[in-house]
Amino acid sequence: MKRWTLAAVLGLLCFTLRAGELQTVKAADFGFNAEDATACLQKAIDSGAETVLVEKQASPWIIGETIRLRSDLTLVFTEGCEVLAKPGAFQKQGASLFRGDGCKNVTLQGFGNARIAMRRSDYQDPKQYKWSEWRNVLNFYECEDVRISGLTIEESGGDGIYLGSRYEGKPCRRFTLENLKCNRHHRQGISIISAEDVVIRNCQFNDTKGTPPAAGIDLEPNKKWNELKKIRIEHCEFNGNQGGILIYCGAIKASNVRDVVIRECSADNNAGYGLKIAKTMGDAMDRTDDGPGVLVWNCSFSGNGTHGLSLARFVEGGFPVVIRDCTFDCTKGNRPALFIDNSETPGDLAGIKLEGVAFKPGKGGEIQMYSRPGYGILPGAVSMDFTMERKGNAVSFDWAAFVKANAPDANLQKFPVADFRAKRLSPISGRVLPAAEENALELRGRGHFVQYLGHEGGELKLRFLRRQVGAQNERTQITVKDAIGTILDTKEIPEDDYTYTFRTDKRICVVEVDSRKAGLKIFSDRNGCGWVVQNPLPLVSRKSKSYFVVPKGTKMFVVNVTGGPGEPVTAELRDSKGEVRAKCEKTEGVAVLKVVQEASSAPEVWELNVPYAREDHSVQLGAPLTPVLSATPKAVLTQDRY
C-alpha cells in the first residue's frame, strides 16, 4: 500500500481547495478533549465540510458515544492517529463506534498506521457489560457509494465492519474496502447481511474470537428479502479466527444470491473450518435458473482445526456453487477434510461443483456425508473433480464409487408419522395423577409441550429450568393454546428457574416453546404430559430416558435418532419388559431404529434410552406410535383411547 505523509495529504487537500472543489476542516479545530473527544469529532462531521481531517494528537481520540456519519463526507485519519472507544462506554448492546444510516458518498481513509478500535475484552467481561454480539466498530445500513481504505480496525464487541439493511429496506450498494486490517473482533471480522456491488481487496480479517460464528468473514442474510449480489473478495486473508470463510444462507431467497466471487484468498490456522457454505432451506429455495451463484476460485486453506470444506443443505433448488482450483491442507484437522451435511433438508445432493480441487486429509479422514434417511446422491447430479493426498501422492477420488455407496433409497424416504390429535390425548393410566419432579428431557430450540388437565380443566403448573449453553443470555418465549389451536396465553420466561401457573377450563393445553439456543427442561406436577415429536425433537441432554406408547396391534415401527456433526449419540429401544429391541452406537447423522414384532395384544409403554450423547441430537417417532415423548413412564400419553 502506498504510504502517505501528513504533508502530502495536506498538500493534496490545499490543491483541491485552490481549485474550489473541496471544503476541508480539521477535527481538532472544533476542540480536543483527551478524556472524551466525542462532541469535538461529531461537530466536525456535522459542520458540513466535505473533508474532515482527523490528525494525530498527543493522546488518542477517546469516543464515548456512537459517531454518526452523513452523506458527502470524506473522513481522513492521518498517520499515527488513534480513535479509541472510551472505557465503560457503549453499554447499549447495539452501540457501535461509527454508524451510517442511508448515507451516500462516504469515504473513510486511513494513512500509515491509523487505527480505530474498541475494547473487546471489556465487553466480554460480564461484570462490566451485558452480553452482546452487536457492538461493531463500523455499522452501515442501506448506505451507497462508500469507500474504506488504509485503516486498522480492531477489538470490537461484535464485528469490525457490518453491512446490512433495516426491515425490508434496500441493501448496501457500491462499497469498496481496500488495504484494511480487521483484527481481534468478538463475532466477525466483517459481516455482510445485505449488499450489492461490493469489492473487498487486499484486506486482513484475523484473530476473531468471542461468540459464534466468530468467522473472519460471514455472508449471512437474516431475511428472505436480503441480497448478496455482485460481491468480489480478492487477495484477502482470514487467519487465526474461530472459522475462516463462512457463507450462511439459511433465510435468503436463493434467487437473491448472485455473482459472489471469492478468489486468491487464504484461510489458515482457524480453530474450526477453513470454508463453510450453508445454502437456503425450506420455502426459500425458489431458484430455478442456473445463473452464477457463488464461485470460490484459486484459494488456499491450511492448518484449520476441523473441516477443510464444509457444505450444508446442498439439495435441488438452491443457488449453484463452484469451487475451482483450491487447495485444502487438512493435516491439522480433527474432522473429515470434506464434510457434507444434508440432514436438515430432505433432498439428494445437488448444486455443487468441484473443479481441480486438492485435499490433503488429516486424522479426521477424507470425506463424510449426512443426509435425511433414504436421500443421497443421484448419478450425474453433481460434478466432483478432486484429489485426495494418500501417502504423499495426489490420487483422484473415486467419486463414482462414493455415489454408489450413497445412492438414494425411496423406501427409506417414506417416514410416516401419526397425526398429532391433541383432542384425543389422555394419560395411559386413564386418570390424572400427581407426579414428582423425577426426570425431564432437555430441549434446545423450538418444541411443543402438551399437558392433559382432565375433563374439567384445572391449573396448568409447569416449572421451567433453563440452562444457558452459550455466552448469550437466551430468552424463552411460550404460547399456550388449547387442543384446537386457540391462544390462551403468551409469556416470556423471565428467570432460569421459574414456575408458571395458568388456570383454564380446557382439557388439553399445548405449550409452544422457543428456547433459542438455551437448554430447557419442563417439569410438571402431574402425569399426562410430554413433547410432541411429529417433527424431530431437538435435545441437548448428555443422556436421557424417555417413554412412548406402542398401540395395540402394532407389528412394525421406526424411531429416528440423529446425532449432530461431531456429536455422536448412542441409543436403544427397550420394550415393556426391558429388553433391548434396537440400538445404535455413537452415531453421527440419522440412525434408523426399526422394530418388527408380532402384533401386540394391548398398548405397551416402551423406553428410548440414550446412555450417551455428545450434546445435540434429535428424536422422531414414526407411525403408528402416538407422537408424544414423555420423561417418565407414568406421564405417557396415548391418543388411541377414543
XYZ file of C-alpha atoms in Angstrom:
642
model
C 0.000 0.000 0.000
C 1.331 3.474 -0.847
C 2.273 5.368 2.337
C 1.201 8.974 2.538
C 2.783 11.502 4.877
C 0.752 14.174 6.607
C 2.456 16.840 4.461
C 1.423 15.012 1.295
C -2.179 14.746 2.481
C -2.319 18.452 3.368
C -0.721 19.359 0.057
C -3.326 17.394 -1.845
C -6.143 18.999 0.145
C -4.695 22.507 -0.359
C -4.538 21.903 -4.109
C -8.197 20.915 -4.210
C -9.105 23.908 -2.065
C -7.383 26.237 -4.551
C -9.290 24.555 -7.328
C -12.505 25.362 -5.478
C -13.596 21.751 -5.442
C -13.376 20.780 -1.794
C -14.028 22.248 1.620
C -11.749 20.884 4.346
C -11.734 21.242 8.123
C -9.566 19.826 10.869
C -11.469 17.971 13.571
C -9.208 19.489 16.244
C -10.396 22.959 15.230
C -13.678 22.014 16.912
C -11.817 21.198 20.115
C -9.996 18.225 21.556
C -10.635 16.661 24.941
C -8.172 13.967 25.962
C -10.788 12.338 28.218
C -13.720 12.395 25.784
C -13.497 13.906 22.293
C -16.855 12.624 21.068
C -18.518 16.032 20.783
C -15.496 17.536 19.015
C -15.379 14.892 16.295
C -19.152 14.866 15.844
C -19.216 18.673 15.457
C -16.535 18.471 12.795
C -18.574 15.898 10.867
C -21.800 17.866 11.329
C -20.117 21.035 10.061
C -20.983 20.039 6.515
C -17.398 20.136 5.295
C -16.734 17.691 2.513
C -13.476 16.563 4.125
C -12.749 16.204 7.834
C -9.113 15.689 8.769
C -8.592 13.695 11.990
C -4.973 14.274 12.928
C -2.762 12.537 15.455
C -2.874 14.230 18.848
C -0.739 13.825 21.964
C -3.224 11.158 23.074
C -5.904 9.115 21.256
C -9.291 10.491 20.276
C -11.467 8.947 23.018
C -15.046 8.339 21.878
C -17.847 7.714 24.377
C -20.892 7.600 22.069
C -21.631 6.436 18.541
C -20.274 8.809 15.884
C -22.953 9.402 13.227
C -21.729 9.579 9.659
C -23.502 11.594 6.951
C -23.646 11.779 3.191
C -20.977 13.536 1.085
C -18.251 13.055 3.679
C -14.569 12.210 3.430
C -13.101 11.362 6.824
C -9.298 11.231 6.742
C -7.292 9.643 9.570
C -3.668 10.734 9.340
C -0.626 8.624 10.114
C -0.390 7.708 13.777
C -3.948 8.799 14.529
C -5.836 6.646 17.043
C -9.577 6.692 17.706
C -10.483 4.553 20.716
C -13.698 3.639 22.498
C -13.960 5.141 25.949
C -13.672 2.702 28.883
C -17.091 1.955 30.368
C -18.960 3.473 27.407
C -21.115 1.710 24.790
C -23.237 -0.051 27.404
C -26.149 -0.406 24.961
C -25.978 -3.842 23.386
C -26.210 -2.485 19.821
C -23.945 0.539 20.242
C -21.287 0.917 17.547
C -18.271 3.210 17.306
C -19.238 4.673 13.883
C -22.615 4.345 12.184
C -24.071 5.266 8.828
C -27.806 5.100 8.094
C -28.822 5.668 4.487
C -25.657 7.672 3.792
C -24.310 8.234 0.293
C -20.863 9.108 -0.970
C -18.828 8.391 2.173
C -15.062 7.825 2.346
C -13.071 6.690 5.366
C -9.380 6.933 4.506
C -6.533 5.961 6.788
C -2.839 6.649 6.249
C 0.116 4.811 7.701
C -0.817 3.082 10.941
C -4.075 4.972 11.571
C -6.191 2.914 13.941
C -9.796 2.845 15.161
C -10.600 0.378 17.928
C -12.999 -0.621 20.682
C -12.400 -2.702 23.843
C -13.298 -6.339 23.183
C -12.014 -7.776 26.475
C -14.104 -5.283 28.452
C -17.279 -6.206 26.570
C -16.603 -9.894 27.174
C -16.473 -9.304 30.932
C -19.987 -9.879 32.382
C -19.065 -7.764 35.412
C -18.670 -4.723 33.171
C -21.160 -5.276 30.326
C -24.333 -7.095 29.414
C -23.661 -9.789 26.861
C -23.919 -8.618 23.244
C -22.646 -9.515 19.804
C -23.559 -6.206 18.139
C -21.037 -3.645 19.406
C -19.497 -3.135 15.973
C -16.750 -0.721 15.018
C -18.321 0.309 11.679
C -22.064 -0.132 11.156
C -23.624 0.607 7.750
C -27.338 0.306 6.982
C -28.648 0.914 3.455
C -25.672 3.091 2.527
C -24.365 3.682 -1.001
C -21.050 4.620 -2.615
C -18.830 4.007 0.397
C -15.047 3.643 0.300
C -12.973 2.455 3.278
C -9.216 2.004 2.981
C -5.913 2.113 4.796
C -7.279 1.598 8.311
C -6.552 -0.784 11.150
C -9.926 -1.716 12.700
C -9.752 -3.698 15.926
C -11.231 -5.008 19.179
C -14.982 -4.700 18.593
C -17.643 -6.250 20.784
C -19.240 -7.579 17.610
C -17.997 -7.129 14.037
C -15.220 -4.996 12.673
C -17.475 -3.981 9.766
C -21.201 -4.659 9.270
C -23.150 -4.136 6.017
C -26.902 -4.560 6.321
C -30.396 -3.188 5.861
C -33.383 -2.362 8.030
C -36.709 -4.196 7.845
C -37.476 -4.664 4.124
C -35.131 -1.905 3.078
C -32.585 -1.855 0.297
C -29.132 -3.390 0.630
C -25.876 -1.519 0.983
C -24.618 -0.731 -2.521
C -21.308 0.082 -4.176
C -18.845 -0.457 -1.353
C -15.077 -0.655 -1.823
C -12.920 -1.904 1.053
C -9.167 -1.948 0.470
C -5.967 -2.394 2.457
C -7.684 -2.897 5.798
C -6.519 -4.790 8.879
C -9.514 -6.080 10.849
C -8.159 -7.887 13.873
C -9.339 -9.380 17.162
C -13.086 -8.940 16.933
C -15.770 -10.589 19.053
C -18.136 -12.021 16.428
C -16.816 -11.458 12.890
C -14.067 -9.558 11.158
C -16.761 -8.472 8.711
C -20.437 -9.401 8.321
C -22.267 -8.898 5.045
C -26.001 -9.210 5.640
C -27.450 -7.465 2.602
C -25.259 -5.868 -0.055
C -24.838 -5.392 -3.796
C -21.763 -4.416 -5.799
C -19.086 -4.813 -3.137
C -15.316 -5.096 -3.627
C -13.111 -6.256 -0.737
C -9.469 -6.271 -1.773
C -6.096 -6.733 -0.040
C -7.564 -6.938 3.462
C -6.806 -8.965 6.584
C -9.534 -10.359 8.866
C -7.713 -12.187 11.628
C -7.972 -13.463 15.207
C -11.741 -13.266 15.710
C -12.763 -14.909 18.975
C -15.739 -14.433 21.249
C -19.166 -15.572 20.129
C -20.245 -17.820 17.236
C -19.775 -17.872 14.357
C -16.522 -15.950 15.087
C -15.501 -16.107 11.416
C -13.076 -13.919 9.548
C -15.899 -13.085 7.146
C -19.539 -14.093 7.303
C -22.011 -13.572 4.468
C -25.188 -14.250 6.430
C -28.514 -12.751 5.297
C -31.115 -12.508 8.047
C -34.261 -12.308 5.890
C -35.598 -13.668 2.608
C -35.522 -10.220 1.012
C -31.837 -9.570 1.816
C -29.431 -9.618 -1.143
C -25.956 -10.931 -1.867
C -25.232 -9.740 -5.397
C -22.067 -8.906 -7.321
C -19.640 -9.294 -4.447
C -15.897 -9.591 -5.089
C -13.500 -10.692 -2.336
C -9.926 -10.743 -3.627
C -6.421 -11.165 -2.213
C -7.593 -11.270 1.401
C -6.563 -13.384 4.378
C -8.800 -14.863 7.072
C -6.410 -16.381 9.577
C -6.469 -17.357 13.243
C -10.225 -16.953 13.686
C -12.668 -19.474 15.074
C -13.833 -20.055 11.494
C -12.329 -18.866 8.229
C -14.790 -18.001 5.433
C -18.489 -18.531 6.139
C -21.418 -18.167 3.727
C -24.557 -18.972 5.720
C -27.790 -18.503 3.785
C -30.492 -20.105 5.905
C -33.076 -17.386 5.312
C -32.439 -15.646 1.981
C -34.324 -16.388 -1.232
C -31.988 -18.381 -3.446
C -32.646 -16.025 -6.345
C -31.107 -13.205 -4.278
C -27.673 -14.865 -4.191
C -25.873 -13.972 -7.416
C -22.358 -13.472 -8.649
C -20.466 -13.830 -5.362
C -16.777 -14.438 -6.149
C -14.020 -15.194 -3.640
C -10.652 -15.544 -5.339
C -6.992 -15.743 -4.448
C -7.650 -15.630 -0.712
C -6.300 -17.680 2.184
C -7.946 -19.010 5.352
C -5.295 -20.584 7.538
C -4.905 -21.729 11.138
C -8.507 -21.112 12.130
C -9.757 -23.125 15.102
C -12.657 -24.555 13.086
C -13.338 -24.859 9.349
C -11.493 -23.222 6.508
C -14.541 -22.706 4.241
C -18.170 -23.350 5.125
C -21.152 -22.791 2.840
C -24.705 -23.422 4.067
C -27.394 -22.906 1.454
C -31.021 -21.843 1.696
C -33.626 -24.139 3.187
C -37.374 -24.696 3.144
C -39.554 -22.413 1.029
C -36.645 -20.031 0.458
C -35.331 -22.465 -2.159
C -37.001 -20.742 -5.089
C -34.210 -20.626 -7.632
C -34.910 -22.398 -10.919
C -32.304 -20.822 -13.226
C -28.669 -21.913 -13.386
C -27.111 -18.437 -13.340
C -23.995 -17.672 -11.314
C -24.289 -18.100 -7.564
C -21.059 -18.480 -5.593
C -17.587 -19.074 -7.036
C -14.567 -19.785 -4.817
C -11.516 -19.734 -7.055
C -7.807 -20.288 -6.534
C -7.915 -20.040 -2.726
C -5.854 -21.920 -0.145
C -6.943 -23.351 3.196
C -4.432 -24.897 5.593
C -3.861 -25.609 9.261
C -7.539 -25.346 10.208
C -8.750 -27.294 13.226
C -11.818 -29.139 11.924
C -13.055 -29.448 8.320
C -11.274 -28.025 5.335
C -14.524 -27.658 3.373
C -17.959 -27.910 4.977
C -21.143 -27.919 2.859
C -24.682 -27.863 4.273
C -28.161 -28.107 2.699
C -26.939 -28.735 -0.843
C -30.161 -30.005 -2.386
C -32.034 -29.136 -5.566
C -33.335 -25.591 -5.908
C -30.660 -23.548 -4.165
C -28.085 -21.252 -5.737
C -25.243 -23.039 -7.583
C -21.768 -23.164 -6.024
C -18.484 -23.752 -7.856
C -15.186 -24.342 -6.044
C -12.323 -24.227 -8.521
C -8.546 -24.709 -8.268
C -8.472 -24.567 -4.462
C -6.238 -26.448 -2.024
C -7.286 -27.760 1.387
C -4.422 -28.872 3.621
C -6.283 -30.558 6.466
C -3.384 -32.343 8.149
C -4.040 -30.458 11.402
C -7.801 -31.017 11.274
C -9.626 -33.466 13.526
C -12.639 -33.795 11.229
C -13.055 -35.055 7.640
C -11.403 -32.897 5.012
C -14.693 -32.669 3.059
C -17.912 -32.686 5.056
C -21.402 -32.644 3.502
C -24.396 -32.232 5.825
C -27.813 -32.553 4.186
C -29.554 -33.766 7.337
C -31.572 -30.537 7.804
C -33.328 -30.661 4.433
C -34.933 -33.562 2.545
C -33.318 -33.978 -0.839
C -30.433 -35.536 -2.737
C -27.085 -33.786 -3.120
C -27.238 -31.050 -5.764
C -25.968 -27.597 -6.651
C -22.230 -28.113 -6.072
C -19.328 -28.412 -8.478
C -15.681 -29.054 -7.567
C -13.102 -28.463 -10.300
C -9.399 -29.090 -9.823
C -9.646 -29.147 -6.028
C -6.945 -30.839 -3.940
C -7.407 -32.173 -0.411
C -4.707 -33.276 1.988
C -6.622 -35.078 4.753
C -5.517 -35.440 8.349
C -6.549 -37.733 11.189
C -10.211 -36.817 10.656
C -10.320 -38.728 7.382
C -11.243 -37.856 3.819
C -14.975 -37.355 3.329
C -18.197 -37.707 5.289
C -21.776 -37.134 4.224
C -25.038 -36.949 6.210
C -28.493 -36.986 4.644
C -32.086 -37.497 5.703
C -32.992 -41.222 5.682
C -33.223 -42.508 2.130
C -31.610 -39.496 0.464
C -28.164 -39.500 -1.077
C -26.617 -38.716 -4.447
C -28.141 -39.290 -7.877
C -25.633 -40.418 -10.541
C -24.662 -37.414 -12.654
C -26.435 -34.944 -10.372
C -23.248 -33.137 -9.328
C -19.789 -32.703 -10.813
C -16.933 -33.526 -8.453
C -13.351 -33.465 -9.706
C -10.907 -33.533 -6.810
C -7.892 -35.370 -5.433
C -7.014 -36.768 -2.015
C -3.388 -36.990 -0.984
C -2.503 -40.524 0.104
C 0.991 -41.477 1.183
C 2.375 -38.315 -0.355
C 0.631 -38.743 -3.709
C -2.403 -36.850 -5.017
C -4.918 -39.532 -6.023
C -8.058 -38.806 -7.986
C -11.001 -39.507 -5.677
C -13.346 -42.260 -6.900
C -16.491 -40.176 -6.881
C -18.485 -42.792 -8.798
C -17.905 -45.324 -6.031
C -18.908 -42.780 -3.393
C -22.117 -42.013 -5.313
C -22.916 -45.722 -5.486
C -22.348 -46.137 -1.752
C -24.665 -43.190 -1.062
C -27.439 -43.965 -3.529
C -30.974 -42.798 -2.638
C -33.437 -45.340 -1.234
C -37.042 -44.394 -1.945
C -38.352 -46.791 0.693
C -36.338 -45.155 3.466
C -37.509 -41.711 2.378
C -41.008 -42.648 3.428
C -41.142 -41.936 7.130
C -44.834 -41.867 8.013
C -45.707 -40.055 11.229
C -49.018 -40.427 13.039
C -51.204 -37.330 13.068
C -50.983 -35.367 16.294
C -54.545 -35.101 17.568
C -54.437 -33.162 20.790
C -58.204 -33.539 21.334
C -57.794 -37.325 21.549
C -54.970 -37.393 24.083
C -55.333 -38.943 27.524
C -52.937 -40.490 30.065
C -52.135 -44.154 29.500
C -53.150 -44.681 33.135
C -56.610 -43.302 32.342
C -56.561 -40.741 35.191
C -54.765 -37.614 36.271
C -52.187 -38.409 38.944
C -49.673 -36.289 40.865
C -46.139 -36.580 39.538
C -42.925 -35.841 41.409
C -40.133 -33.991 39.618
C -38.225 -37.089 38.654
C -36.956 -36.507 35.166
C -37.220 -34.118 32.242
C -35.960 -34.008 28.678
C -33.774 -31.030 27.838
C -34.933 -29.167 24.739
C -32.690 -26.857 22.743
C -34.655 -24.776 20.272
C -38.348 -24.995 19.491
C -40.862 -27.582 20.596
C -44.424 -28.242 21.722
C -45.086 -29.466 25.266
C -48.533 -30.960 25.824
C -50.312 -31.339 29.190
C -53.530 -33.213 29.994
C -55.547 -31.447 32.737
C -58.710 -33.554 32.919
C -62.209 -33.112 31.569
C -62.927 -30.026 33.657
C -59.570 -28.388 33.123
C -57.628 -27.067 36.089
C -54.370 -25.371 36.905
C -51.501 -25.676 34.456
C -48.402 -25.564 36.651
C -45.017 -26.003 34.992
C -41.508 -25.426 36.276
C -39.108 -24.123 33.619
C -35.443 -24.834 34.286
C -33.222 -23.099 31.727
C -29.515 -23.693 31.146
C -27.532 -21.130 29.195
C -25.470 -23.245 26.786
C -23.518 -20.424 25.111
C -22.337 -16.996 26.153
C -25.580 -15.333 25.147
C -28.292 -14.876 27.766
C -31.072 -16.545 25.799
C -34.720 -15.697 26.360
C -37.579 -18.193 26.307
C -40.978 -17.386 24.840
C -44.054 -19.575 25.365
C -47.523 -19.561 23.802
C -50.253 -21.633 25.459
C -53.007 -22.988 23.204
C -55.949 -25.309 23.614
C -56.459 -28.544 21.672
C -57.806 -26.778 18.576
C -55.087 -24.099 18.477
C -56.823 -21.167 20.186
C -54.276 -18.985 22.007
C -54.909 -18.894 25.769
C -51.795 -17.054 26.999
C -48.351 -15.827 25.962
C -45.382 -15.124 28.196
C -41.654 -14.625 28.231
C -39.996 -16.757 30.907
C -38.109 -14.186 32.993
C -35.776 -16.391 35.018
C -33.656 -19.513 34.594
C -35.699 -21.254 37.292
C -39.326 -20.189 37.014
C -42.687 -21.720 37.888
C -45.539 -20.808 35.566
C -49.183 -21.206 36.548
C -52.304 -20.708 34.468
C -55.887 -21.760 35.237
C -58.151 -22.904 32.422
C -61.277 -24.973 31.815
C -59.627 -26.676 28.840
C -58.886 -30.387 28.987
C -55.643 -30.130 26.971
C -53.021 -27.380 26.843
C -50.278 -27.252 24.208
C -47.342 -25.017 25.155
C -45.327 -23.787 22.191
C -41.774 -23.143 23.357
C -38.910 -21.206 21.764
C -35.817 -21.585 23.937
C -33.469 -20.215 21.264
C -30.077 -21.822 21.904
C -30.552 -22.416 25.622
C -31.204 -25.826 27.138
C -34.690 -26.046 28.695
C -36.344 -28.614 30.952
C -40.039 -28.554 31.827
C -41.264 -30.300 34.968
C -44.978 -30.907 35.532
C -46.690 -31.651 38.846
C -48.948 -34.271 37.258
C -48.861 -37.088 34.732
C -50.209 -36.974 31.172
C -47.563 -34.759 29.595
C -44.729 -34.854 27.089
C -43.110 -33.364 23.980
C -44.691 -33.630 20.539
C -42.393 -35.481 18.116
C -44.099 -35.318 14.735
C -41.013 -33.408 13.635
C -37.545 -34.169 15.007
C -37.376 -33.019 18.641
C -34.074 -31.135 19.263
C -32.448 -32.277 22.508
C -29.226 -31.296 24.213
C -29.096 -33.788 27.107
C -25.900 -35.776 27.620
C -28.064 -38.755 28.492
C -31.767 -39.339 28.939
C -34.594 -41.823 29.216
C -37.967 -41.201 27.626
C -41.135 -43.176 27.063
C -43.853 -43.621 24.436
C -46.889 -45.772 23.654
C -46.829 -48.655 21.186
C -50.521 -49.078 20.238
C -52.343 -52.368 20.284
C -51.833 -54.429 17.119
C -48.511 -52.794 16.145
C -46.322 -55.083 14.022
C -43.625 -52.650 12.935
C -42.449 -49.141 13.788
C -39.406 -46.928 13.346
C -37.744 -44.349 15.604
C -35.159 -41.993 14.116
C -32.354 -40.784 16.374
C -29.998 -38.215 14.855
C -26.598 -37.190 16.184
C -25.176 -33.852 15.166
C -21.921 -33.392 13.218
C -19.121 -34.285 15.594
C -21.729 -35.094 18.243
C -22.399 -38.858 18.158
C -25.266 -40.430 20.045
C -25.865 -43.923 21.422
C -29.493 -45.028 21.771
C -31.534 -48.163 22.360
C -35.208 -49.114 22.310
C -36.388 -51.228 25.242
C -39.756 -52.967 25.202
C -42.231 -53.136 28.075
C -40.205 -55.974 29.620
C -36.950 -54.004 29.486
C -35.403 -55.983 26.635
C -33.323 -54.138 24.028
C -35.031 -54.441 20.625
C -32.956 -51.999 18.518
C -29.888 -49.839 19.099
C -27.212 -47.618 17.584
C -23.681 -46.930 18.845
C -22.102 -43.466 18.767
C -23.804 -42.483 15.530
C -23.432 -39.168 13.741
C -26.250 -38.470 11.338
C -29.515 -40.400 11.266
C -29.813 -43.817 12.929
C -32.968 -45.725 11.975
C -34.118 -47.895 14.889
C -36.574 -50.368 13.399
C -38.636 -52.900 15.321
C -40.549 -55.802 13.708
C -42.640 -57.945 16.050
C -45.775 -59.977 16.486
C -48.856 -57.794 16.729
C -49.183 -56.530 20.301
C -52.377 -57.532 22.107
C -52.554 -54.348 24.194
C -50.949 -50.894 24.301
C -47.439 -51.006 25.741
C -45.093 -48.389 27.175
C -41.601 -48.590 25.653
C -38.407 -46.811 26.620
C -35.947 -44.857 24.491
C -32.686 -44.926 26.422
C -29.902 -42.533 25.423
C -26.947 -43.509 27.636
C -24.573 -41.245 25.735
C -24.856 -38.123 23.615
C -22.023 -35.699 22.966
C -24.569 -32.884 23.063
C -27.102 -32.003 20.341
C -29.298 -34.778 18.956
C -32.910 -35.241 17.920
C -35.660 -37.870 18.096
C -38.655 -38.572 15.847
C -41.332 -41.240 16.322
C -42.816 -42.947 13.268
C -46.395 -44.143 12.777
C -48.367 -45.757 14.312
C -46.733 -44.507 17.520
C -48.535 -41.691 19.311
C -46.188 -38.771 18.500
C -45.573 -37.737 22.112
C -42.415 -38.476 24.086
C -42.667 -38.365 27.877
C -39.956 -38.117 30.516
C -41.426 -40.725 32.902
C -43.473 -43.900 32.305
C -46.459 -42.644 34.305
C -46.582 -39.419 32.280
C -47.126 -41.204 28.952
C -49.999 -40.038 26.741
C -51.958 -42.002 24.168
C -54.406 -40.814 21.519
C -55.843 -44.241 20.741
C -58.290 -44.455 23.633
C -61.052 -42.650 21.691
